[in-house]
Amino acid sequence: MTSKADDRYARQILSPHLGESGQAKLATASIAVAGCGAVGGHAAMLCVRAGIGRVRLIDHDRVEWSNLHRQILYTEADAQTTALKAETAAHRLTEINTETELEPIVTKITPETVDDLLSGVDLVLDGLDTMAARYVVNDACRRAERPWVYAGVDGATISVAAFGPAGPCLRCLWPELPHSGESGMTRPAVINTAPAAAAAQQVTEALRLLTGCEPRRLMFRGDLWNGTMNRIEITQDPECTVCGGG
Ligand SMILES: [Zn+2]
């Protein structure tokens, strides 16, 4: 590790949760961010600043004015030119950390494309805006025995859960598409602090997994406006159609 790198990550290495060995693991880790909007943009930035070695940025969408209040990587100029999110995110993130290898991919995640899009990474971060797409990622990650971290935002509430290569999956928690707030309404309400908080917990879970911790089998559900955070236990469903025998 160079002295510049030592200095860059000095405060993070001081944390007993990471230390020199944890930082070295992050440097060789590769992740995919599925969706580079509000949660995905914050999450990608935190991963790049944390020193994760390779970050794949997957998004088919373009920047719009209605994105700017919550999508931290984009500017008015990007909205003016309807810039592609994946490419713009890669450009911004390179300015933050030239040591991270960034791989923008402009495409939509579908059941047909998902296995290729997520291949070769150690972990996937959910920056998606529909539950249907999250189920596609959940199923693909389970097939590939790859961990992923769910993050949902609805108004001022956040939900975050890490799923490992074994143990419960998203469908154990929600076998069918759940309530409307996270089910893919086209323009749901969002307080702009919620995606930042969701991404902070999501990337914390990712840092834990990438440095050797086990998934917690918990969903964190917080209401920023009311100032509450709950831990919901997730148990594996033996009848789950993806990870059980259902
Ligand atoms: Zn399951």
PDB file of N, CA and C in Angstrom, residues 165-204:
ATOM      1  N   PRO A 165     -24.964 -15.922   0.874  1.00  0.00           N
ATOM      2  CA  PRO A 165     -25.097 -17.006  -0.101  1.00  0.00           C
ATOM      3  C   PRO A 165     -25.922 -18.176   0.437  1.00  0.00           C
ATOM      4  N   ALA A 166     -26.016 -18.284   1.773  1.00  0.00           N
ATOM      5  CA  ALA A 166     -26.897 -19.271   2.398  1.00  0.00           C
ATOM      6  C   ALA A 166     -27.822 -18.513   3.344  1.00  0.00           C
ATOM      7  N   GLY A 167     -28.690 -19.226   4.047  1.00  0.00           N
ATOM      8  CA  GLY A 167     -29.609 -18.565   4.967  1.00  0.00           C
ATOM      9  C   GLY A 167     -30.785 -17.982   4.226  1.00  0.00           C
ATOM     10  N   PRO A 168     -31.584 -17.147   4.903  1.00  0.00           N
ATOM     11  CA  PRO A 168     -32.812 -16.640   4.284  1.00  0.00           C
ATOM     12  C   PRO A 168     -32.534 -15.702   3.113  1.00  0.00           C
ATOM     13  N   CYS A 169     -33.512 -15.616   2.213  1.00  0.00           N
ATOM     14  CA  CYS A 169     -33.431 -14.673   1.096  1.00  0.00           C
ATOM     15  C   CYS A 169     -34.624 -13.718   1.161  1.00  0.00           C
ATOM     16  N   LEU A 170     -34.672 -12.798   0.204  1.00  0.00           N
ATOM     17  CA  LEU A 170     -35.752 -11.795   0.216  1.00  0.00           C
ATOM     18  C   LEU A 170     -37.131 -12.450   0.128  1.00  0.00           C
ATOM     19  N   ARG A 171     -37.212 -13.538  -0.626  1.00  0.00           N
ATOM     20  CA  ARG A 171     -38.527 -14.192  -0.789  1.00  0.00           C
ATOM     21  C   ARG A 171     -38.961 -14.923   0.475  1.00  0.00           C
ATOM     22  N   CYS A 172     -38.015 -15.243   1.379  1.00  0.00           N
ATOM     23  CA  CYS A 172     -38.411 -15.809   2.675  1.00  0.00           C
ATOM     24  C   CYS A 172     -39.174 -14.753   3.475  1.00  0.00           C
ATOM     25  N   LEU A 173     -38.743 -13.505   3.326  1.00  0.00           N
ATOM     26  CA  LEU A 173     -39.382 -12.392   4.044  1.00  0.00           C
ATOM     27  C   LEU A 173     -40.689 -12.007   3.373  1.00  0.00           C
ATOM     28  N   TRP A 174     -40.628 -11.842   2.079  1.00  0.00           N
ATOM     29  CA  TRP A 174     -41.797 -11.427   1.293  1.00  0.00           C
ATOM     30  C   TRP A 174     -41.949 -12.378   0.106  1.00  0.00           C
ATOM     31  N   PRO A 175     -42.708 -13.450   0.260  1.00  0.00           N
ATOM     32  CA  PRO A 175     -42.856 -14.400  -0.852  1.00  0.00           C
ATOM     33  C   PRO A 175     -43.488 -13.760  -2.087  1.00  0.00           C
ATOM     34  N   GLU A 176     -44.375 -12.777  -1.845  1.00  0.00           N
ATOM     35  CA  GLU A 176     -45.049 -12.090  -2.965  1.00  0.00           C
ATOM     36  C   GLU A 176     -44.708 -10.610  -2.892  1.00  0.00           C
ATOM     37  N   LEU A 177     -44.991  -9.878  -3.972  1.00  0.00           N
ATOM     38  CA  LEU A 177     -44.761  -8.433  -3.973  1.00  0.00           C
ATOM     39  C   LEU A 177     -45.486  -7.798  -2.789  1.00  0.00           C
ATOM     40  N   PRO A 178     -44.754  -7.068  -1.909  1.00  0.00           N
ATOM     41  CA  PRO A 178     -45.381  -6.520  -0.708  1.00  0.00           C
ATOM     42  C   PRO A 178     -46.146  -5.222  -0.955  1.00  0.00           C
ATOM     43  N   HIS A 179     -46.402  -4.532   0.153  1.00  0.00           N
ATOM     44  CA  HIS A 179     -47.274  -3.351   0.124  1.00  0.00           C
ATOM     45  C   HIS A 179     -46.801  -2.297  -0.872  1.00  0.00           C
ATOM     46  N   SER A 180     -47.696  -1.366  -1.210  1.00  0.00           N
ATOM     47  CA  SER A 180     -47.489  -0.468  -2.341  1.00  0.00           C
ATOM     48  C   SER A 180     -46.266   0.425  -2.216  1.00  0.00           C
ATOM     49  N   GLY A 181     -45.889   0.800  -0.982  1.00  0.00           N
ATOM     50  CA  GLY A 181     -44.797   1.753  -0.820  1.00  0.00           C
ATOM     51  C   GLY A 181     -43.490   1.297  -1.437  1.00  0.00           C
ATOM     52  N   GLU A 182     -43.240  -0.017  -1.437  1.00  0.00           N
ATOM     53  CA  GLU A 182     -41.997  -0.511  -2.016  1.00  0.00           C
ATOM     54  C   GLU A 182     -42.257  -1.358  -3.254  1.00  0.00           C
ATOM     55  N   SER A 183     -43.430  -1.238  -3.799  1.00  0.00           N
ATOM     56  CA  SER A 183     -43.799  -2.144  -4.885  1.00  0.00           C
ATOM     57  C   SER A 183     -43.591  -1.547  -6.269  1.00  0.00           C
ATOM     58  N   GLY A 184     -43.023  -0.355  -6.338  1.00  0.00           N
ATOM     59  CA  GLY A 184     -42.698   0.150  -7.641  1.00  0.00           C
ATOM     60  C   GLY A 184     -43.641   1.211  -8.174  1.00  0.00           C
ATOM     61  N   MET A 185     -44.270   1.985  -7.282  1.00  0.00           N
ATOM     62  CA  MET A 185     -45.004   3.155  -7.755  1.00  0.00           C
ATOM     63  C   MET A 185     -44.036   4.018  -8.565  1.00  0.00           C
ATOM     64  N   THR A 186     -44.545   4.697  -9.588  1.00  0.00           N
ATOM     65  CA  THR A 186     -43.620   5.400 -10.462  1.00  0.00           C
ATOM     66  C   THR A 186     -42.981   6.613  -9.790  1.00  0.00           C
ATOM     67  N   ARG A 187     -43.726   7.332  -8.939  1.00  0.00           N
ATOM     68  CA  ARG A 187     -43.148   8.498  -8.276  1.00  0.00           C
ATOM     69  C   ARG A 187     -43.529   8.511  -6.795  1.00  0.00           C
ATOM     70  N   PRO A 188     -43.008   7.565  -5.993  1.00  0.00           N
ATOM     71  CA  PRO A 188     -43.325   7.569  -4.560  1.00  0.00           C
ATOM     72  C   PRO A 188     -42.652   8.739  -3.860  1.00  0.00           C
ATOM     73  N   ALA A 189     -43.210   9.111  -2.691  1.00  0.00           N
ATOM     74  CA  ALA A 189     -42.641  10.207  -1.901  1.00  0.00           C
ATOM     75  C   ALA A 189     -41.269   9.821  -1.383  1.00  0.00           C
ATOM     76  N   VAL A 190     -40.341  10.789  -1.338  1.00  0.00           N
ATOM     77  CA  VAL A 190     -39.025  10.553  -0.739  1.00  0.00           C
ATOM     78  C   VAL A 190     -38.542  11.824  -0.055  1.00  0.00           C
ATOM     79  N   ILE A 191     -38.263  11.742   1.255  1.00  0.00           N
ATOM     80  CA  ILE A 191     -37.533  12.797   1.953  1.00  0.00           C
ATOM     81  C   ILE A 191     -36.055  12.552   1.662  1.00  0.00           C
ATOM     82  N   ASN A 192     -35.307  13.592   1.291  1.00  0.00           N
ATOM     83  CA  ASN A 192     -33.990  13.318   0.696  1.00  0.00           C
ATOM     84  C   ASN A 192     -32.946  12.781   1.665  1.00  0.00           C
ATOM     85  N   THR A 193     -33.241  12.832   2.967  1.00  0.00           N
ATOM     86  CA  THR A 193     -32.300  12.228   3.912  1.00  0.00           C
ATOM     87  C   THR A 193     -32.440  10.706   3.954  1.00  0.00           C
ATOM     88  N   ALA A 194     -33.597  10.199   3.533  1.00  0.00           N
ATOM     89  CA  ALA A 194     -33.834   8.754   3.668  1.00  0.00           C
ATOM     90  C   ALA A 194     -32.905   7.906   2.792  1.00  0.00           C
ATOM     91  N   PRO A 195     -32.714   8.243   1.510  1.00  0.00           N
ATOM     92  CA  PRO A 195     -31.779   7.441   0.715  1.00  0.00           C
ATOM     93  C   PRO A 195     -30.348   7.482   1.274  1.00  0.00           C
ATOM     94  N   ALA A 196     -29.952   8.643   1.824  1.00  0.00           N
ATOM     95  CA  ALA A 196     -28.602   8.747   2.402  1.00  0.00           C
ATOM     96  C   ALA A 196     -28.468   7.814   3.597  1.00  0.00           C
ATOM     97  N   ALA A 197     -29.508   7.791   4.462  1.00  0.00           N
ATOM     98  CA  ALA A 197     -29.468   6.924   5.647  1.00  0.00           C
ATOM     99  C   ALA A 197     -29.523   5.452   5.251  1.00  0.00           C
ATOM    100  N   ALA A 198     -30.374   5.127   4.273  1.00  0.00           N
ATOM    101  CA  ALA A 198     -30.477   3.734   3.825  1.00  0.00           C
ATOM    102  C   ALA A 198     -29.146   3.265   3.262  1.00  0.00           C
ATOM    103  N   ALA A 199     -28.521   4.109   2.433  1.00  0.00           N
ATOM    104  CA  ALA A 199     -27.241   3.732   1.829  1.00  0.00           C
ATOM    105  C   ALA A 199     -26.156   3.586   2.893  1.00  0.00           C
ATOM    106  N   ALA A 200     -26.194   4.430   3.921  1.00  0.00           N
ATOM    107  CA  ALA A 200     -25.182   4.342   4.986  1.00  0.00           C
ATOM    108  C   ALA A 200     -25.258   2.994   5.693  1.00  0.00           C
ATOM    109  N   GLN A 201     -26.477   2.556   6.019  1.00  0.00           N
ATOM    110  CA  GLN A 201     -26.615   1.250   6.672  1.00  0.00           C
ATOM    111  C   GLN A 201     -26.305   0.121   5.693  1.00  0.00           C
ATOM    112  N   GLN A 202     -26.743   0.309   4.438  1.00  0.00           N
ATOM    113  CA  GLN A 202     -26.508  -0.723   3.419  1.00  0.00           C
ATOM    114  C   GLN A 202     -25.008  -0.944   3.198  1.00  0.00           C
ATOM    115  N   VAL A 203     -24.258   0.133   3.062  1.00  0.00           N
ATOM    116  CA  VAL A 203     -22.818  -0.012   2.813  1.00  0.00           C
ATOM    117  C   VAL A 203     -22.108  -0.529   4.059  1.00  0.00           C
ATOM    118  N   THR A 204     -22.597  -0.174   5.254  1.00  0.00           N
ATOM    119  CA  THR A 204     -22.038  -0.759   6.471  1.00  0.00           C
ATOM    120  C   THR A 204     -22.185  -2.276   6.440  1.00  0.00           C
TER     121      THR A 204
END
